[in-house]
Amino acid sequence: MFSYEIIDYIEKYKKKFFDVSKDIWDLAECRYEEYKSAEIFANLLEDEGFEVERGIGKIPTAFSGKFGEGKPYIAILGEYDALEGLSQKRDTFCYSPLEGKNSGHGCGHNILGVAALMAACALKYAVEKGDLKGTIYFFGCPAEENGSGKTFMVREGVFGGMDIVLAWHPECITTITPSGCYAHNGKYYSFKGKASHAAAAPELGRSALDAVELMNVGSNFLREHIPTEAKIHYAITNAGGMSPNIVQENAEVLYTVRAPKMDMVLSITERVDNIAKGAALMTGTEVSERTVNSYADIITNSVINNVIENVMNYILPIDYTEDEFLYAEKFCNTFDDMAIKSVASRFVKEGISQSEADILTSKSIYTDLPKFVHFNASTDAGDVSHIAPLGHFTLTCFAMGTALHTWQITSQGLSSIAFKGLVAASKIIALTAFEFLCDEKLVEKAREEFENSIKENPYICGIPENVFPV
Ligand SMILES: [Zn+2]
């Protein structure tokens, strides 16, 4: 039933694509600066015969590749952005950043993007061979980290009309995302006060740093009066300087509010806004606000998820060598005990017994078949899921217990375990997409479920109209 052409293509070209993932890992370009990475992807798609459009959604590092014609429109999402502060030498077992490099692929997007890219190319190959009708889209999506690139792309209408959208994320376990993912937004609060000599003329000064501190105190009291599942995080991004003898004229704090749904995020944010205003009033300063990113919750689709599960059962499990288990073990030794327990607790939350969860997480590499487990983070794929039916999964690419956004992820980004994950993910995406290309009724069923979900959970874009990517 499954397309042999897809498997053949991937087996034949996997080495070439893995080299691309190494190039992306080396570049490690951060949000909205992924010029070279995006160009590598776009050029490769052009060479493969895709019609490429650069700078889509008014973002220079976003692009699309299109092949085929007519319905269904099948979209595959790829990311390639890195993170600041997560530079790390490959295959090292203690923190050792690369000299002269600050950024690193600490979320595995070098694997994510290239697996998606290879899937699009393999799918095109199979479509050509099989005389199938339909259009394959590859969307190059920048700034997933801290920039919510896809949210801006959604706002510009980039994904409109897609019938099926597929996305994945490298992880330390293999899961199919049934629902969930926090909605969240990020907002800067900048306070403007008045500088003065802190001892000679304190009465003339108005401290912006005092305002930030009072705002944080207020928000910490607010925490008790928000829904239990909501979270508030903040980072002081400008503390006003290094001199205690100057009253700080400028200070800034970045807030992130997370909650299961965007309406809850926005209502909590309104209360944080008021706390900021109160802090400004108390200190005689002025405050201005600026939203920088916004991520909706994920609406997943059981029709797509069931196809993903069937394909996964066909492709998985992956075989690992003794050396690979030992390699992974060395990373496990760099985590505290809680890391693996915390992964097990994700299974338990889904109703899996503690003892079975302990078995699942007992080896240094997750080797079991997929489980339906929530993706415990936020992603801008959530915004896409409110526009079109989305299937999302995670796949083992790292040692058990490895947390995203750590040097351990950067370090493992080019390992043979990551390579095997990349290849398997690529097959899963392409074979899933192929099933929908072959079955119009299945596409309709996914659409029907999507329309029903959207009625109960309509899309709220958390980004004000006058805000653009930064
Ligand atoms: Zn990520």
XYZ file of C-alpha atoms and ligand atoms in Angstrom:
471
model
C 0.000 0.000 0.000
C 2.774 2.459 0.892
C 4.764 4.102 -1.882
C 8.046 2.301 -2.586
C 9.196 5.242 -4.704
C 9.291 7.406 -1.581
C 11.367 4.900 0.353
C 13.689 4.391 -2.630
C 14.220 8.116 -3.103
C 14.992 8.707 0.570
C 17.322 5.718 0.827
C 19.169 6.879 -2.287
C 19.595 10.546 -1.310
C 19.624 10.497 2.497
C 23.363 11.127 2.710
C 23.077 14.248 0.542
C 20.290 15.632 2.730
C 22.134 14.827 5.926
C 25.022 16.929 4.582
C 22.536 19.776 4.092
C 21.488 19.417 7.716
C 25.164 19.711 8.667
C 25.449 22.959 6.666
C 22.386 24.344 8.452
C 23.829 23.238 11.820
C 27.138 24.996 11.001
C 25.387 28.217 9.975
C 23.140 28.306 13.070
C 21.366 31.485 11.999
C 18.860 32.959 14.465
C 15.405 34.392 13.965
C 14.806 36.420 10.814
C 18.513 36.258 9.936
C 18.373 32.825 8.292
C 19.369 34.242 4.879
C 21.966 31.608 3.983
C 19.975 28.696 5.404
C 16.821 29.745 3.535
C 18.848 30.114 0.338
C 20.266 26.582 0.661
C 16.721 25.209 1.003
C 15.261 27.346 -1.792
C 18.086 26.532 -4.224
C 17.762 22.826 -3.553
C 14.016 22.942 -4.191
C 14.618 24.827 -7.451
C 17.155 22.210 -8.548
C 14.545 19.552 -7.833
C 12.045 21.293 -10.107
C 9.900 23.143 -7.578
C 8.555 26.599 -8.418
C 10.097 28.734 -5.664
C 8.828 32.030 -4.327
C 11.142 33.908 -1.973
C 10.230 36.485 0.664
C 6.643 35.301 1.135
C 4.459 36.778 3.890
C 6.597 39.970 3.723
C 9.458 38.091 5.444
C 12.777 37.978 3.533
C 13.787 34.559 4.949
C 10.422 32.862 4.317
C 9.811 31.058 1.031
C 7.651 28.451 -0.625
C 8.258 25.682 -3.132
C 5.396 24.373 -5.233
C 5.089 21.346 -7.483
C 2.145 19.859 -9.342
C -1.302 21.186 -9.992
C -4.854 21.002 -8.738
C -6.317 19.744 -5.477
C -5.498 18.456 -2.960
C -3.004 21.046 -1.719
C -0.593 19.255 0.582
C 1.757 21.411 2.647
C 4.925 20.408 4.483
C 6.402 22.864 6.992
C 10.149 23.285 7.506
C 12.127 25.357 10.003
C 15.833 26.273 10.075
C 16.344 28.864 12.807
C 18.855 28.454 15.656
C 19.000 29.865 19.190
C 21.270 32.455 20.740
C 23.568 31.268 23.523
C 23.428 27.583 22.548
C 26.677 27.235 20.624
C 28.265 23.854 21.297
C 30.838 21.536 19.689
C 29.234 18.473 18.147
C 29.309 15.136 19.973
C 30.711 16.591 23.200
C 29.493 15.496 26.621
C 30.054 18.640 28.640
C 29.298 22.296 27.984
C 31.860 23.419 25.362
C 30.747 26.212 23.049
C 32.410 26.698 19.675
C 34.947 29.473 19.748
C 33.669 32.728 18.300
C 30.144 31.379 17.876
C 27.213 32.333 20.081
C 24.285 30.599 18.395
C 23.532 26.916 17.988
C 20.842 24.502 16.872
C 19.606 23.865 20.408
C 16.119 22.879 19.220
C 17.157 20.546 16.398
C 15.707 22.646 13.600
C 18.558 21.575 11.319
C 17.037 18.075 11.507
C 13.445 19.344 11.446
C 13.789 21.457 8.300
C 15.883 19.029 6.285
C 13.656 16.012 7.023
C 10.692 18.076 5.797
C 12.648 19.168 2.726
C 13.651 15.611 1.831
C 10.013 14.529 2.311
C 8.811 17.171 -0.164
C 11.404 16.047 -2.724
C 10.600 12.342 -2.252
C 6.895 13.080 -2.577
C 7.454 14.966 -5.817
C 9.409 11.996 -7.170
C 6.558 9.614 -6.262
C 3.908 11.921 -7.732
C 5.781 12.071 -11.031
C 6.185 8.292 -11.156
C 2.619 7.559 -10.097
C 0.785 10.011 -12.312
C -1.063 11.474 -9.310
C -2.988 14.721 -9.190
C -2.393 17.342 -6.540
C -0.025 20.089 -5.475
C 2.865 19.747 -3.038
C 3.891 22.846 -1.119
C 7.003 23.200 0.987
C 6.900 26.232 3.274
C 10.202 27.548 4.570
C 9.192 29.026 7.921
C 11.710 31.276 9.702
C 11.904 32.410 13.309
C 9.930 29.706 15.070
C 12.012 30.605 18.117
C 10.938 33.883 19.716
C 9.697 35.340 16.451
C 6.555 33.297 15.705
C 7.279 33.539 11.976
C 4.329 31.341 10.995
C 1.898 33.560 12.930
C 2.931 36.487 10.732
C 2.747 34.225 7.656
C -0.781 33.175 8.673
C -1.732 36.829 9.042
C -0.500 37.466 5.485
C -2.643 34.620 4.182
C 0.278 32.337 3.253
C -1.361 29.020 4.196
C -4.857 29.793 2.922
C -6.484 26.994 0.924
C -4.194 24.186 2.136
C -6.005 20.851 2.525
C -3.483 18.974 4.634
C -0.514 20.409 6.530
C 2.212 18.226 8.036
C 4.768 19.223 10.637
C 7.027 17.478 13.120
C 9.647 18.145 15.775
C 12.769 16.191 16.782
C 12.535 15.045 20.405
C 13.787 12.395 22.798
C 10.546 10.407 22.391
C 8.260 9.423 19.518
C 4.746 10.775 19.852
C 1.734 11.848 17.858
C 0.323 15.143 19.098
C -3.336 14.631 19.956
C -4.076 18.174 21.157
C -2.687 20.770 23.491
C 0.382 22.946 23.203
C 0.216 26.194 25.105
C -0.867 29.406 23.480
C 1.444 32.223 24.427
C 2.522 35.734 23.634
C 5.594 37.842 24.283
C 5.448 41.513 25.133
C 8.027 44.147 26.065
C 7.235 46.800 28.676
C 9.602 49.776 28.441
C 9.679 52.325 31.237
C 10.974 55.845 30.777
C 11.956 57.808 33.893
C 14.306 60.679 34.648
C 18.010 60.361 35.374
C 19.489 62.171 38.329
C 22.366 61.939 40.825
C 21.172 59.206 43.180
C 22.628 60.926 46.285
C 22.897 64.630 45.440
C 19.470 65.067 43.828
C 17.371 61.906 44.326
C 14.163 63.942 44.441
C 14.673 64.908 40.800
C 15.002 61.320 39.626
C 12.254 58.943 38.521
C 13.537 55.387 38.389
C 12.548 53.176 35.472
C 14.215 50.246 37.249
C 11.949 50.778 40.285
C 9.007 50.566 37.890
C 10.246 47.250 36.442
C 10.767 45.841 39.937
C 7.325 46.968 41.118
C 5.749 45.567 37.976
C 7.380 42.200 38.669
C 6.194 42.264 42.298
C 2.669 42.993 41.084
C 2.789 40.161 38.547
C 4.084 37.739 41.145
C 0.995 38.502 43.242
C -1.159 38.105 40.131
C 0.104 34.513 39.703
C -2.119 33.394 42.589
C -5.221 34.647 40.790
C -4.905 33.205 37.323
C -6.034 29.724 36.203
C -3.697 26.996 37.512
C -2.675 25.911 34.018
C -1.568 29.431 33.013
C 2.011 30.628 33.454
C 3.755 33.986 33.569
C 7.491 34.318 32.820
C 9.632 37.432 32.568
C 13.187 38.521 31.821
C 14.646 41.958 32.573
C 16.142 42.911 29.235
C 17.384 46.339 30.341
C 18.086 47.012 34.004
C 19.034 50.622 33.340
C 22.804 50.426 33.422
C 25.708 49.585 35.681
C 25.762 52.613 37.974
C 23.844 52.575 41.253
C 24.653 56.269 41.752
C 22.513 57.256 38.748
C 18.720 57.031 38.927
C 17.923 54.672 36.031
C 16.215 56.569 33.240
C 15.307 53.577 31.044
C 14.468 49.978 31.891
C 12.654 47.200 30.099
C 11.156 43.809 30.876
C 9.949 41.088 28.496
C 6.873 39.121 29.579
C 5.547 35.818 28.287
C 2.070 34.692 29.238
C 1.136 31.060 28.535
C -2.249 29.382 28.799
C -4.141 26.600 27.022
C -5.996 29.026 24.726
C -5.306 32.450 23.271
C -8.390 34.141 24.788
C -7.082 33.237 28.250
C -3.596 34.511 27.316
C -5.043 37.830 26.176
C -7.209 38.291 29.256
C -4.224 37.671 31.584
C -2.082 39.984 29.426
C -4.640 42.751 29.936
C -4.157 42.410 33.693
C -0.366 42.479 33.267
C -0.797 45.664 31.178
C -2.674 47.233 34.080
C 0.056 46.222 36.527
C 2.582 47.954 34.230
C 0.440 51.095 34.227
C 0.192 50.906 38.035
C 3.987 50.588 38.331
C 4.409 53.637 36.090
C 1.929 55.610 38.194
C 3.678 54.622 41.434
C 7.080 55.688 40.170
C 6.195 58.742 38.092
C 7.527 57.060 34.937
C 5.943 56.330 31.589
C 5.394 52.890 30.125
C 5.046 51.741 26.537
C 4.231 48.196 25.374
C 5.227 46.193 22.319
C 4.015 42.678 21.435
C 6.747 40.715 19.647
C 5.365 37.236 19.180
C 2.272 35.118 19.583
C 1.657 31.363 19.370
C -1.777 29.752 19.226
C -2.592 26.356 20.727
C -2.464 23.370 18.352
C -5.656 21.938 16.918
C -4.698 18.521 15.684
C -6.707 16.288 13.458
C -7.481 12.671 14.326
C -7.941 11.738 10.638
C -4.387 12.859 9.836
C -3.043 11.490 13.120
C -4.443 8.039 12.370
C -2.671 7.995 9.020
C 0.548 9.108 10.714
C 0.136 6.291 13.245
C -0.323 3.664 10.510
C 2.716 4.931 8.668
C 4.764 5.011 11.881
C 3.825 1.428 12.633
C 5.154 0.530 9.193
C 8.400 2.548 9.403
C 9.285 2.140 13.087
C 10.922 1.077 15.314
C 14.396 2.282 14.407
C 17.303 -0.061 15.113
C 20.166 1.355 17.117
C 23.645 -0.046 17.602
C 25.340 -0.726 20.944
C 27.599 2.275 20.294
C 24.582 4.503 19.831
C 23.074 3.386 23.143
C 26.430 4.112 24.821
C 26.663 7.508 23.129
C 23.167 8.377 24.377
C 24.024 7.065 27.854
C 26.837 9.604 28.100
C 24.278 12.401 27.602
C 21.888 10.847 30.118
C 24.740 11.098 32.628
C 24.804 14.882 32.142
C 21.163 15.307 33.279
C 19.847 15.216 36.804
C 17.484 12.404 37.854
C 14.426 14.530 37.260
C 15.007 14.756 33.485
C 13.959 11.193 32.699
C 11.259 11.186 35.398
C 9.805 14.283 33.788
C 9.558 12.500 30.405
C 7.874 9.536 32.115
C 5.377 11.918 33.735
C 4.300 13.055 30.258
C 3.263 9.470 29.495
C 1.530 9.128 32.865
C -0.488 12.281 32.137
C -1.898 10.460 29.098
C -3.122 7.593 31.246
C -0.150 5.251 30.848
C 0.697 3.474 34.109
C 3.783 4.644 36.013
C 5.474 1.246 35.634
C 4.893 1.176 31.868
C 6.108 4.780 31.600
C 9.243 3.776 33.524
C 9.851 0.928 31.075
C 9.355 3.265 28.104
C 11.969 5.649 29.467
C 14.383 3.068 30.852
C 16.693 2.834 27.841
C 19.060 5.633 26.837
C 17.216 5.890 23.491
C 13.423 5.670 23.111
C 12.818 2.677 20.860
C 9.123 2.033 21.323
C 6.286 2.708 18.900
C 4.562 6.099 19.015
C 2.244 7.121 21.821
C -0.356 9.873 21.711
C 1.261 12.447 23.998
C 0.850 16.219 24.167
C 3.721 18.254 22.792
C 4.698 20.080 25.972
C 5.675 23.430 24.524
C 4.396 26.176 22.264
C 4.852 26.318 18.512
C 3.676 28.648 15.788
C 2.511 25.533 13.899
C -0.450 26.083 16.259
C -1.476 29.172 14.304
C -1.332 27.204 11.045
C -3.522 24.518 12.645
C -6.306 27.086 13.000
C -6.195 27.783 9.247
C -5.894 24.268 7.811
C -6.034 20.627 9.018
C -2.663 19.860 10.622
C -0.918 16.628 11.572
C 1.987 16.907 14.010
C 4.344 14.363 15.533
C 7.672 14.112 17.337
C 10.361 11.556 16.675
C 13.348 10.261 18.631
C 16.526 12.063 17.596
C 18.186 12.572 20.987
C 19.089 10.667 24.153
C 16.253 9.961 26.586
C 15.586 12.954 28.830
C 17.293 15.539 26.613
C 15.363 18.793 26.992
C 14.907 21.144 24.055
C 16.825 24.440 24.198
C 19.938 22.973 25.808
C 23.577 22.558 24.739
C 22.962 18.799 24.757
C 20.593 19.201 21.777
C 23.155 21.221 19.800
C 25.796 18.623 20.651
C 23.632 15.720 19.401
C 22.399 17.531 16.276
C 24.652 15.638 13.858
C 24.824 12.254 15.565
C 23.916 8.992 13.848
C 20.814 8.865 16.110
C 19.736 12.272 14.762
C 20.461 11.046 11.235
C 18.265 7.977 11.701
C 15.526 10.195 13.139
C 15.798 12.571 10.203
C 15.429 9.731 7.704
C 12.487 8.116 9.515
C 10.679 11.456 9.977
C 11.114 12.221 6.323
C 9.605 8.876 5.304
C 6.695 9.366 7.723
C 5.869 12.829 6.364
C 6.138 11.811 2.713
C 4.196 8.554 3.103
C 1.451 10.308 5.098
C 1.171 13.019 2.452
C 1.064 10.350 -0.257
C -1.922 8.649 1.412
C -3.879 11.897 1.154
C -2.849 12.428 -2.457
C -4.291 9.009 -3.270
C -7.548 9.358 -1.357
C -9.843 12.311 -1.934
C -12.368 11.039 0.650
C -9.716 11.016 3.361
C -8.942 14.660 2.578
C -12.639 15.486 2.904
C -12.868 13.675 6.250
C -9.892 15.622 7.617
C -11.490 18.871 6.404
C -14.821 17.999 8.055
C -13.167 17.384 11.407
C -11.194 20.610 11.030
C -14.334 22.660 10.324
C -15.981 21.244 13.463
C -12.960 21.949 15.688
C -12.647 25.494 14.431
C -16.273 26.182 15.313
C -15.503 25.390 18.956
C -12.062 26.973 18.953
C -11.988 29.905 16.515
C -8.673 31.485 15.624
C -7.515 34.543 17.532
C -4.345 36.107 16.152
C -2.453 37.385 19.198
C -0.431 39.926 17.219
C -1.786 43.463 16.898
C -2.159 44.724 13.326
C 0.558 47.343 13.634
C 3.229 44.848 14.760
C 5.659 43.318 12.235
C 8.381 40.657 12.528
C 11.551 41.651 14.389
Zn 11.851 23.863 18.127
